Short mmCIF file of C-alpha atoms in Angstrom, two decimals:
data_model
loop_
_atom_site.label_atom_id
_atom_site.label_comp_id
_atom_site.label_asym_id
_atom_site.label_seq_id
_atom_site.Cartn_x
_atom_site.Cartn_y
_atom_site.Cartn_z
CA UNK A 15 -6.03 -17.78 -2.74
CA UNK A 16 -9.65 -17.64 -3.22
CA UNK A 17 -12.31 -16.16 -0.84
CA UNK A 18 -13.32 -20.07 -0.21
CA UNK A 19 -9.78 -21.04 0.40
CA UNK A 20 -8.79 -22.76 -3.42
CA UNK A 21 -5.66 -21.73 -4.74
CA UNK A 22 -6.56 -19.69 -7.75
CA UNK A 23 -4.28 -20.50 -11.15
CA UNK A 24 -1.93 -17.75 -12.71
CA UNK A 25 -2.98 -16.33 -16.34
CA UNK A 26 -0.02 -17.82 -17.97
CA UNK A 27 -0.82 -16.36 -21.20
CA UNK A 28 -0.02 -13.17 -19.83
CA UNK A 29 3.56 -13.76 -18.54
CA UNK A 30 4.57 -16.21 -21.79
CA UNK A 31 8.23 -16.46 -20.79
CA UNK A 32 7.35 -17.54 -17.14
CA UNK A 33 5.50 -20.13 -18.65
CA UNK A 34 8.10 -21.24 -21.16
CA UNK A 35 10.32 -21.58 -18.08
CA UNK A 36 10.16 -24.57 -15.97
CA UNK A 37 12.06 -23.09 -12.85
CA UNK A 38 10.40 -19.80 -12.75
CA UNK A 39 6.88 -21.66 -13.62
CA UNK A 40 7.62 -24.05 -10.87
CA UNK A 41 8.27 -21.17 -8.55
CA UNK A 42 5.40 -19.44 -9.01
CA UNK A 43 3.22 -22.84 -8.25
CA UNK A 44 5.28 -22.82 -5.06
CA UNK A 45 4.14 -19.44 -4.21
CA UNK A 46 0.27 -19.75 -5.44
CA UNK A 47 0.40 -23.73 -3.28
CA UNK A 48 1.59 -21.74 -0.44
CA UNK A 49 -1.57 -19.92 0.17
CA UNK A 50 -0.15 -16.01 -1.08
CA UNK A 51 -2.19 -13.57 -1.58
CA UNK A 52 -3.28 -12.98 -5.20
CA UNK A 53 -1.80 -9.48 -5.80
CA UNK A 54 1.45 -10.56 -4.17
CA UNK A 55 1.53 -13.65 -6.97
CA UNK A 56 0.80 -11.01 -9.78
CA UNK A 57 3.62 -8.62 -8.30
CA UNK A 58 6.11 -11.50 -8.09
CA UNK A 59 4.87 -12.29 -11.74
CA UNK A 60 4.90 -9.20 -13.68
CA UNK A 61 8.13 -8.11 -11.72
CA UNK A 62 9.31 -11.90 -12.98
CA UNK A 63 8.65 -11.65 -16.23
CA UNK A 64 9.86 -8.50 -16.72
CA UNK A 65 13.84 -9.88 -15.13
CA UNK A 66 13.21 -12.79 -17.46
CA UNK A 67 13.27 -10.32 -20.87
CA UNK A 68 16.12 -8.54 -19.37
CA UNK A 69 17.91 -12.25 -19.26
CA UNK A 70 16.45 -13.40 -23.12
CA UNK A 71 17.71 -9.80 -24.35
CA UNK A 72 21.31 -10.29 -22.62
CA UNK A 73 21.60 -14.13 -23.94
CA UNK A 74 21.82 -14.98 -20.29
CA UNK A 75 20.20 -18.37 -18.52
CA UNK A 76 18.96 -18.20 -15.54
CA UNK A 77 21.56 -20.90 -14.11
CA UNK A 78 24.17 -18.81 -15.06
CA UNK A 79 22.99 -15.94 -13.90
CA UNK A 80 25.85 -13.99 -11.82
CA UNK A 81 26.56 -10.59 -9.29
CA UNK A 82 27.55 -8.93 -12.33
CA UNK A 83 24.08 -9.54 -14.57
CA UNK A 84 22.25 -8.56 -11.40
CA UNK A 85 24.04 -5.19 -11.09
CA UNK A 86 23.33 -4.77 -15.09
CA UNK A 87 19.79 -5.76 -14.50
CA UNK A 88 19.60 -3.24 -11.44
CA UNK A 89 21.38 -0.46 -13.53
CA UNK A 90 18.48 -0.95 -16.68
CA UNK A 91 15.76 -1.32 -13.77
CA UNK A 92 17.30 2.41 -12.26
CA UNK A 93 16.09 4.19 -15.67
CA UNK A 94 13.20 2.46 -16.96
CA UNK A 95 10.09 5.12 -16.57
CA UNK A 96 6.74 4.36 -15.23
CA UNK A 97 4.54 2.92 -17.36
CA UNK A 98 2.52 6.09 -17.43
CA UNK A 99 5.27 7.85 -18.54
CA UNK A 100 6.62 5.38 -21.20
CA UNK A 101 8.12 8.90 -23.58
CA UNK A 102 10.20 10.38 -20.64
CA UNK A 103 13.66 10.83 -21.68
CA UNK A 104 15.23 12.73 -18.78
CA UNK A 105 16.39 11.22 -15.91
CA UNK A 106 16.02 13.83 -13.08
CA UNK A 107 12.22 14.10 -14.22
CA UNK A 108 11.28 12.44 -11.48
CA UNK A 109 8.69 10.34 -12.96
CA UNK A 110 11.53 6.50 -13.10
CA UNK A 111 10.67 3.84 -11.34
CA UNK A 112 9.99 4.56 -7.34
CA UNK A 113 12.19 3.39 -5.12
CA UNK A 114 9.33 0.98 -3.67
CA UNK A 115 9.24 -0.44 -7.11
CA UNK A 116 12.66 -0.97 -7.49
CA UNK A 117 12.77 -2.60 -4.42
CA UNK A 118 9.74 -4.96 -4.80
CA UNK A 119 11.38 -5.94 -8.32
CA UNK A 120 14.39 -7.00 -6.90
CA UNK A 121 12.75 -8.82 -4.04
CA UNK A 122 10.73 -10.96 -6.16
CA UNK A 123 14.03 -11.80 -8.09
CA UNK A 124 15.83 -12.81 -5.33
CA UNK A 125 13.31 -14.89 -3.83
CA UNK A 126 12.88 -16.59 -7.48
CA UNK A 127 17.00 -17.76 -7.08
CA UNK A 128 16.65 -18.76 -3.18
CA UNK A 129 14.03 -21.23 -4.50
CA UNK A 130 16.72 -22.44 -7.29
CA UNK A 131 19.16 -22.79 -4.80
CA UNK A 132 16.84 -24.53 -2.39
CA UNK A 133 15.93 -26.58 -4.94
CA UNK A 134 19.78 -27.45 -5.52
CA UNK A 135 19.92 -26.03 -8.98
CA UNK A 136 22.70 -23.55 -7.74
CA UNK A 137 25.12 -22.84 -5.40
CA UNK A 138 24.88 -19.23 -4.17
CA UNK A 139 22.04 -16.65 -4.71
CA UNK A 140 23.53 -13.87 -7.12
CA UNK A 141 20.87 -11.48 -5.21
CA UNK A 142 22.12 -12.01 -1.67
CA UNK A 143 21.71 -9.23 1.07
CA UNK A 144 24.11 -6.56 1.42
CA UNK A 145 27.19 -8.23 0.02
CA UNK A 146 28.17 -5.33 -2.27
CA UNK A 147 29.06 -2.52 -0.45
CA UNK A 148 30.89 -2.86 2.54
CA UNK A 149 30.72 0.01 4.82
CA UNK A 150 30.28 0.08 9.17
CA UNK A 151 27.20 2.95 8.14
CA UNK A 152 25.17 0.68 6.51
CA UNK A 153 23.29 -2.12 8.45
CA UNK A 154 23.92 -3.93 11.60
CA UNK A 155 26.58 -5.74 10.05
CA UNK A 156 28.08 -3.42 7.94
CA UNK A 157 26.58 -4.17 4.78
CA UNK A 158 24.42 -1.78 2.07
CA UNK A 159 21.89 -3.42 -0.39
CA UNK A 160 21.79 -3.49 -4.33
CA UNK A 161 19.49 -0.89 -3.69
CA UNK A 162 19.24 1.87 -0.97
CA UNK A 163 15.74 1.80 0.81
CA UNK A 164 14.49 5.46 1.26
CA UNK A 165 11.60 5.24 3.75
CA UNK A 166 8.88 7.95 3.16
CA UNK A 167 5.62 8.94 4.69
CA UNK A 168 2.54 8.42 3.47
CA UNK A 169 1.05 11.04 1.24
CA UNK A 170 -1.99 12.47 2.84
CA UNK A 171 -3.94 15.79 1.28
CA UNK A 172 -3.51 18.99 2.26
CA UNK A 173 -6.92 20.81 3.67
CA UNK A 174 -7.54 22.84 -0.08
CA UNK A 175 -6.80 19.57 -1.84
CA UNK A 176 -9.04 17.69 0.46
CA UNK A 177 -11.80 20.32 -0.39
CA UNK A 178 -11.38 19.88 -3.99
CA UNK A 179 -11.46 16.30 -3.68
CA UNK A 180 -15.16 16.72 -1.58
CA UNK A 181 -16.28 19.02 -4.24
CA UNK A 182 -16.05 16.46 -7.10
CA UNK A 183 -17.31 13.52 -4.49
CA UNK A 184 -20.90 15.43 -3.91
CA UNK A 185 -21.81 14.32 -7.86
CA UNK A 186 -20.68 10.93 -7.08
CA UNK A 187 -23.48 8.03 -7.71
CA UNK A 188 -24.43 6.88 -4.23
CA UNK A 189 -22.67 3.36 -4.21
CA UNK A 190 -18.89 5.50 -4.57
CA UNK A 191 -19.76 8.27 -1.56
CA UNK A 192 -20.74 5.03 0.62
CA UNK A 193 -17.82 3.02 -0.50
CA UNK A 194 -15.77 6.18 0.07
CA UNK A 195 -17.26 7.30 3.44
CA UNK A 196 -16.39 3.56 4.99
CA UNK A 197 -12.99 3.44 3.17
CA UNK A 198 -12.27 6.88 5.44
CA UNK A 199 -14.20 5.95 8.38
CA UNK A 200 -12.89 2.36 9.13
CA UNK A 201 -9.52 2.63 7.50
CA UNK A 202 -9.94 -0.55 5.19
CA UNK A 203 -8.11 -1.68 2.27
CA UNK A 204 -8.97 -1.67 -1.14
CA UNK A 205 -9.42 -5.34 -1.15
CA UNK A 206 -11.23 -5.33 2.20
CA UNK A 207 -13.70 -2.82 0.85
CA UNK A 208 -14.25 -4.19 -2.37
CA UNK A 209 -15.09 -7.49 -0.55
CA UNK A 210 -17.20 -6.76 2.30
CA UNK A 211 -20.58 -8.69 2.52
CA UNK A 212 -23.88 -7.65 3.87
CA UNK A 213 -23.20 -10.05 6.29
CA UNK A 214 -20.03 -8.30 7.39
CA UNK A 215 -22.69 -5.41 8.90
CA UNK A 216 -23.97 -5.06 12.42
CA UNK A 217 -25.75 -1.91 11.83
CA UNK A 218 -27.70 -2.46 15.50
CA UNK A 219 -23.69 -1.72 16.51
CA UNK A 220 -22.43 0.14 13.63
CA UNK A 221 -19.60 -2.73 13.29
CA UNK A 222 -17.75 -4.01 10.21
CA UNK A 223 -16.21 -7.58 10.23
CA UNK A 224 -13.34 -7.64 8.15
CA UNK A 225 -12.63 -11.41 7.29
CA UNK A 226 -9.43 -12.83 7.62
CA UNK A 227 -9.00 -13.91 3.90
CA UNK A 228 -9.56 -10.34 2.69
CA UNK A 229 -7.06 -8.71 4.83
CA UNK A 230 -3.35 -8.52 4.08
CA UNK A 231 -2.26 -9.88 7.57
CA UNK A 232 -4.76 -12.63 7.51
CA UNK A 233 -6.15 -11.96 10.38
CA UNK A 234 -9.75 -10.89 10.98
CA UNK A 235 -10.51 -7.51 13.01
CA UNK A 236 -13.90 -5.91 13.87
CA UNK A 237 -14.13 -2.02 13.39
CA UNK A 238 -16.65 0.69 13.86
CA UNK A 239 -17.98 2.95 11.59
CA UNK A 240 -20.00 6.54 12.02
CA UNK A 241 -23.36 7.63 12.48
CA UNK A 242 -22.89 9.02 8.78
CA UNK A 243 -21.48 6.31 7.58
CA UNK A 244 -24.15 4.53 8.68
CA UNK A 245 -27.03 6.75 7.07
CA UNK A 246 -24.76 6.41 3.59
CA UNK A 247 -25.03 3.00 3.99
CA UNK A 248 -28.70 2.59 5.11
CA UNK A 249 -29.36 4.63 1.70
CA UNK A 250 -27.28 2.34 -0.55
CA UNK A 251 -28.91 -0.59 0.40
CA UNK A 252 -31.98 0.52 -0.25
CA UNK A 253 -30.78 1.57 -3.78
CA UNK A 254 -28.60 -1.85 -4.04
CA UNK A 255 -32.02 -3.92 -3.85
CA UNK A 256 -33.53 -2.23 -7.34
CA UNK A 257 -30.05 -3.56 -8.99
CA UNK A 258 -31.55 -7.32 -8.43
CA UNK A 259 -28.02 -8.81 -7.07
CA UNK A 260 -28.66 -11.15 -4.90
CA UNK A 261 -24.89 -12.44 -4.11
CA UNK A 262 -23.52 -12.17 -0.43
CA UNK A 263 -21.29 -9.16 -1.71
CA UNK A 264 -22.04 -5.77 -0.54
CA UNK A 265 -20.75 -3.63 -3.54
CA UNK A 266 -21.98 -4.15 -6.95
CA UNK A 267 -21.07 -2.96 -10.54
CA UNK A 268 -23.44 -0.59 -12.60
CA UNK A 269 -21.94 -1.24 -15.65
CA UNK A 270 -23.98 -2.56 -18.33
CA UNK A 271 -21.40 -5.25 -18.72
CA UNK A 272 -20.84 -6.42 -15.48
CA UNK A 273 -24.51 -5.25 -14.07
CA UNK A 274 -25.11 -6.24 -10.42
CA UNK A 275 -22.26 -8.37 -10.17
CA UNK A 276 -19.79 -7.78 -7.45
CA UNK A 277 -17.54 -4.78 -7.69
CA UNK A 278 -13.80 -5.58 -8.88
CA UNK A 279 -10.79 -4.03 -7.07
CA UNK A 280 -10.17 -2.82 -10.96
CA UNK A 281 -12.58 -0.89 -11.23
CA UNK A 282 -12.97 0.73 -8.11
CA UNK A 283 -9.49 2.09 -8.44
CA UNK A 284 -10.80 3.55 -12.08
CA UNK A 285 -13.61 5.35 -10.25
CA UNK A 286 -11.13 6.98 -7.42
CA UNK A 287 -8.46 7.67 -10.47
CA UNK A 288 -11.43 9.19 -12.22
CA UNK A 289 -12.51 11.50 -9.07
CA UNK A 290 -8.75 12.00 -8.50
CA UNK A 291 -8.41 13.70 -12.23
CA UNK A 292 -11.14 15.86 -12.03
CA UNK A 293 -10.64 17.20 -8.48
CA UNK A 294 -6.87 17.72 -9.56
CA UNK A 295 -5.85 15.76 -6.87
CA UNK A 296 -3.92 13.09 -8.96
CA UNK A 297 -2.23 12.06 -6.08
CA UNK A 298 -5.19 10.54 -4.50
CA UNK A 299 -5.55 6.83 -4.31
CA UNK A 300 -7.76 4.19 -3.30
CA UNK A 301 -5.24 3.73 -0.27
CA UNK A 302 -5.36 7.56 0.64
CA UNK A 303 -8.26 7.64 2.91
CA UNK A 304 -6.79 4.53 5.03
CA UNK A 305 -3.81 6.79 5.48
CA UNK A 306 -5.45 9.95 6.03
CA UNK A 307 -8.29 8.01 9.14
CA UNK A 308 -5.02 6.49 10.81
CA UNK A 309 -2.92 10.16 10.63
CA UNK A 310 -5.97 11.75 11.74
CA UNK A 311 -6.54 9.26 14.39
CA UNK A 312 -2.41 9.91 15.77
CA UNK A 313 -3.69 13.61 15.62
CA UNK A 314 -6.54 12.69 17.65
CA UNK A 315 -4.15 11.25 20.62
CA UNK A 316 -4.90 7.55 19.79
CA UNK A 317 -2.25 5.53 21.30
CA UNK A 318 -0.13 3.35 19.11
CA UNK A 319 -1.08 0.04 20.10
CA UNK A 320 -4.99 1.32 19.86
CA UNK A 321 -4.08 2.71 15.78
CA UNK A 322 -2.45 -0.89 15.10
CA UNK A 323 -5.27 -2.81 16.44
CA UNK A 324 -7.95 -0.30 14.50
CA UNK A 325 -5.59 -0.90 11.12
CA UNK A 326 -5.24 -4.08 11.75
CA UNK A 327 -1.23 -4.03 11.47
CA UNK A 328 0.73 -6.70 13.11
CA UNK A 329 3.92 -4.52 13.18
CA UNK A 330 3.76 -1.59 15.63
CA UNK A 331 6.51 0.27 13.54
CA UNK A 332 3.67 0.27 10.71
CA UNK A 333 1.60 2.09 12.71
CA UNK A 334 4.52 4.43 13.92
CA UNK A 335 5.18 6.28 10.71
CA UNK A 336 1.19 7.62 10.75
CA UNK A 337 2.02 9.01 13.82
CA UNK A 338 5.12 10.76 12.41
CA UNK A 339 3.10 11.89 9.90
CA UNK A 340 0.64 13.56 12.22
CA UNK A 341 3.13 15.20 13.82
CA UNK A 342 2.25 14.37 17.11
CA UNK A 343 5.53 13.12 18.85
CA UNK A 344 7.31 15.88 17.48
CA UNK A 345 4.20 18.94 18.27
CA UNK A 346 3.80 17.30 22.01
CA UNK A 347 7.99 17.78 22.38
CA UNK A 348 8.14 21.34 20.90
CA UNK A 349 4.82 22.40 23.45
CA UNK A 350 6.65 21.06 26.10
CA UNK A 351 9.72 22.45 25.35
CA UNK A 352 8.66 25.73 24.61
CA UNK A 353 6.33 26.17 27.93
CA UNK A 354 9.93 25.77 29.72
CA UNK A 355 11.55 28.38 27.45
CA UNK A 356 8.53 30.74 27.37
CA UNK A 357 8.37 30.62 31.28
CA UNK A 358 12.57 31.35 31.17
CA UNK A 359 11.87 34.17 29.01
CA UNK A 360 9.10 36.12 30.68
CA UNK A 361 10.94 35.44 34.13
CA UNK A 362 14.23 36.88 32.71
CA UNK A 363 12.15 39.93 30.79
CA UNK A 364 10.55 40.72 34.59
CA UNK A 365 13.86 41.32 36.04
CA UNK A 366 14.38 44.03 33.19
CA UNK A 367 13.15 46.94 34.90
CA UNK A 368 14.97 45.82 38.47
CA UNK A 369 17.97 44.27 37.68
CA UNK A 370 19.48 44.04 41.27
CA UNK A 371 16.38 42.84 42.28
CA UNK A 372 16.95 39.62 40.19
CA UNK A 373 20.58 39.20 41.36
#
């Protein structure tokens, strides 16, 4: 959906055999009528698409699609590489298809057949829940997925990698160390960055309003940002008025071909790819610096309903794996348990010299 609230069409041309097929076409209207967001209807799509060339090259149609083509489907999907590393032929190189990915594939595959079956065009969803391994360890009731969920922290840099990443950011132009500075400082999104307004500001308050239709929850939050945040910022927008934009959005493009027109989310993850390359960092993503202000915050003793308000999560146990990460829970335990120990220790070491003193 559009910042103005239209639904905003597919590029059919870019997933021809979604468009050549009428249910998974009709589908994807469904999704894009239903307000989603537009980088959950280009997931569903590519991940789509790509199910739908696994079906042409098996001679299978989608109506007769069965538990058995799914498991093939998973099987090909378990040792397909990453598009960045298209030549890998070893399979414990680490560099397949994440587990996220796999998971988001299959999701978008099985919501495709619950809107066939919905629709009354078959009986049973071949990509049900858990019906495939049967097992009390897995699941409340007793059931595994197609595909085991492995849940992982965050990555966040370590304190040498985070210097290396500063060292490259000094040369940056201006507009990236702003854009790069608030992405750290108010934990936002690389959509809600990429779409803030000058209106968004309240530099009398050093506020940012994040609007509703830019975040992924939908729901608008109002967060502050830092004294040098706030002198990056001051600085940019007195170096944003020579570019000539004068558009509501904040960010703007350099570029001779897009000059002064707003910044796409594109092409601010090819400038943090770029910095993450030369820094050596390659790790580092435009999604980094939200996870490293909301780690650092759990460090900082936030509580957890204060971190989920700040990130704007509506699930607490969101906001629970940052504090994980931070260590926190676990450091505050171990502190507490060793003041009991150390205090044991020292009162058991004193009765060394006297033993029938202590008895």
């Amino acid at each position: 959906m559009a910042a103005d609230g239209s639904t905003v069409e597919p590029i059919w041309e870019r997933y021809p055999l979604i468009a050549s097929n009428s249910c998974a076409r009709r589908w994807i209207q469904s999704c894009v009528m239903l307000g989603l967001a537009k980088n959950t209807i280009a997931a569903y799509m590519y991940a789509i698409e790509g199910f739908l060339r696994f079906a042409l090259s098996h001679s299978v149609d989608l109506r007769s699609v069965s538990r058995e083509t799914i498991a093939q489907y998973v099987g090909e999907l378990r040792t397909q590489p990453r598009r960045t590393y298209a030549n890998v032929v070893r399979i414990d190189s680490g560099r397949f298809l994440s587990n996220a990915t796999l998971q988001q594939r299959l999701t978008a595959v099985r919501l495709l057949f619950e809107f066939l079956v919905d629709e009354g065009l078959l009986r049973t969803n071949p990509v049900s829940r858990g019906r495939y391994t049967v097992s009390s360890r897995f699941g409340a009731n007793g059931t595994q997925g197609l595909i085991q969920k492995f849940h992982k922290l965050p990555w966040i840099p370590t304190e040498a990698q985070w210097m290396a990443l500063l060292a490259v950011v000094r040369n940056e132009p201006m507009r990236n160390r702003c854009m790069l500075a608030l992405a750290y400082d108010a934990a936002l999104r690389r959509e809600e960055l990429c779409q803030l307004r000058s209106s968004d500001i309240d530099p009398a308050h050093r506020l940012l309003r994040i609007r509703a239709e830019t975040t992924k929850g939908h729901r608008e939050r109002v967060v502050p940002y830092s004294a040098t945040s706030g002198e990056l910022l001051r600085d940019y927008l007195r170096h944003r008025r020579s570019l000539g934009g004068d558009g509501p959005a904040l960010f703007l493009s350099e570029s001779p071909r897009n000059y002064a027109a707003p910044i796409s989310m594109w092409t601010w993850s090819k400038v943090v790819r770029s910095i993450a390359i030369r820094a050596g960092v390659p790790a580092f993503a435009t999604h980094t610096l939200r996870h490293l202000c909301l780690t650092d915050l759990a460090r900082a003793g936030w509580q957890l309903h204060e971190i989920a308000r700040f990130a704007g999560h509506q699930n607490l146990e969101t906001t629970r794996q940052y504090v994980h990460l931070s260590g926190r829970d676990l450091a505050d335990r171990f502190a507490r348990t060793m003041r009991n120990i150390h205090a044991w220790r020292l009162d058991a070491l004193a009765c060394v010299p006297a033993p029938a003193e202590c008895q």
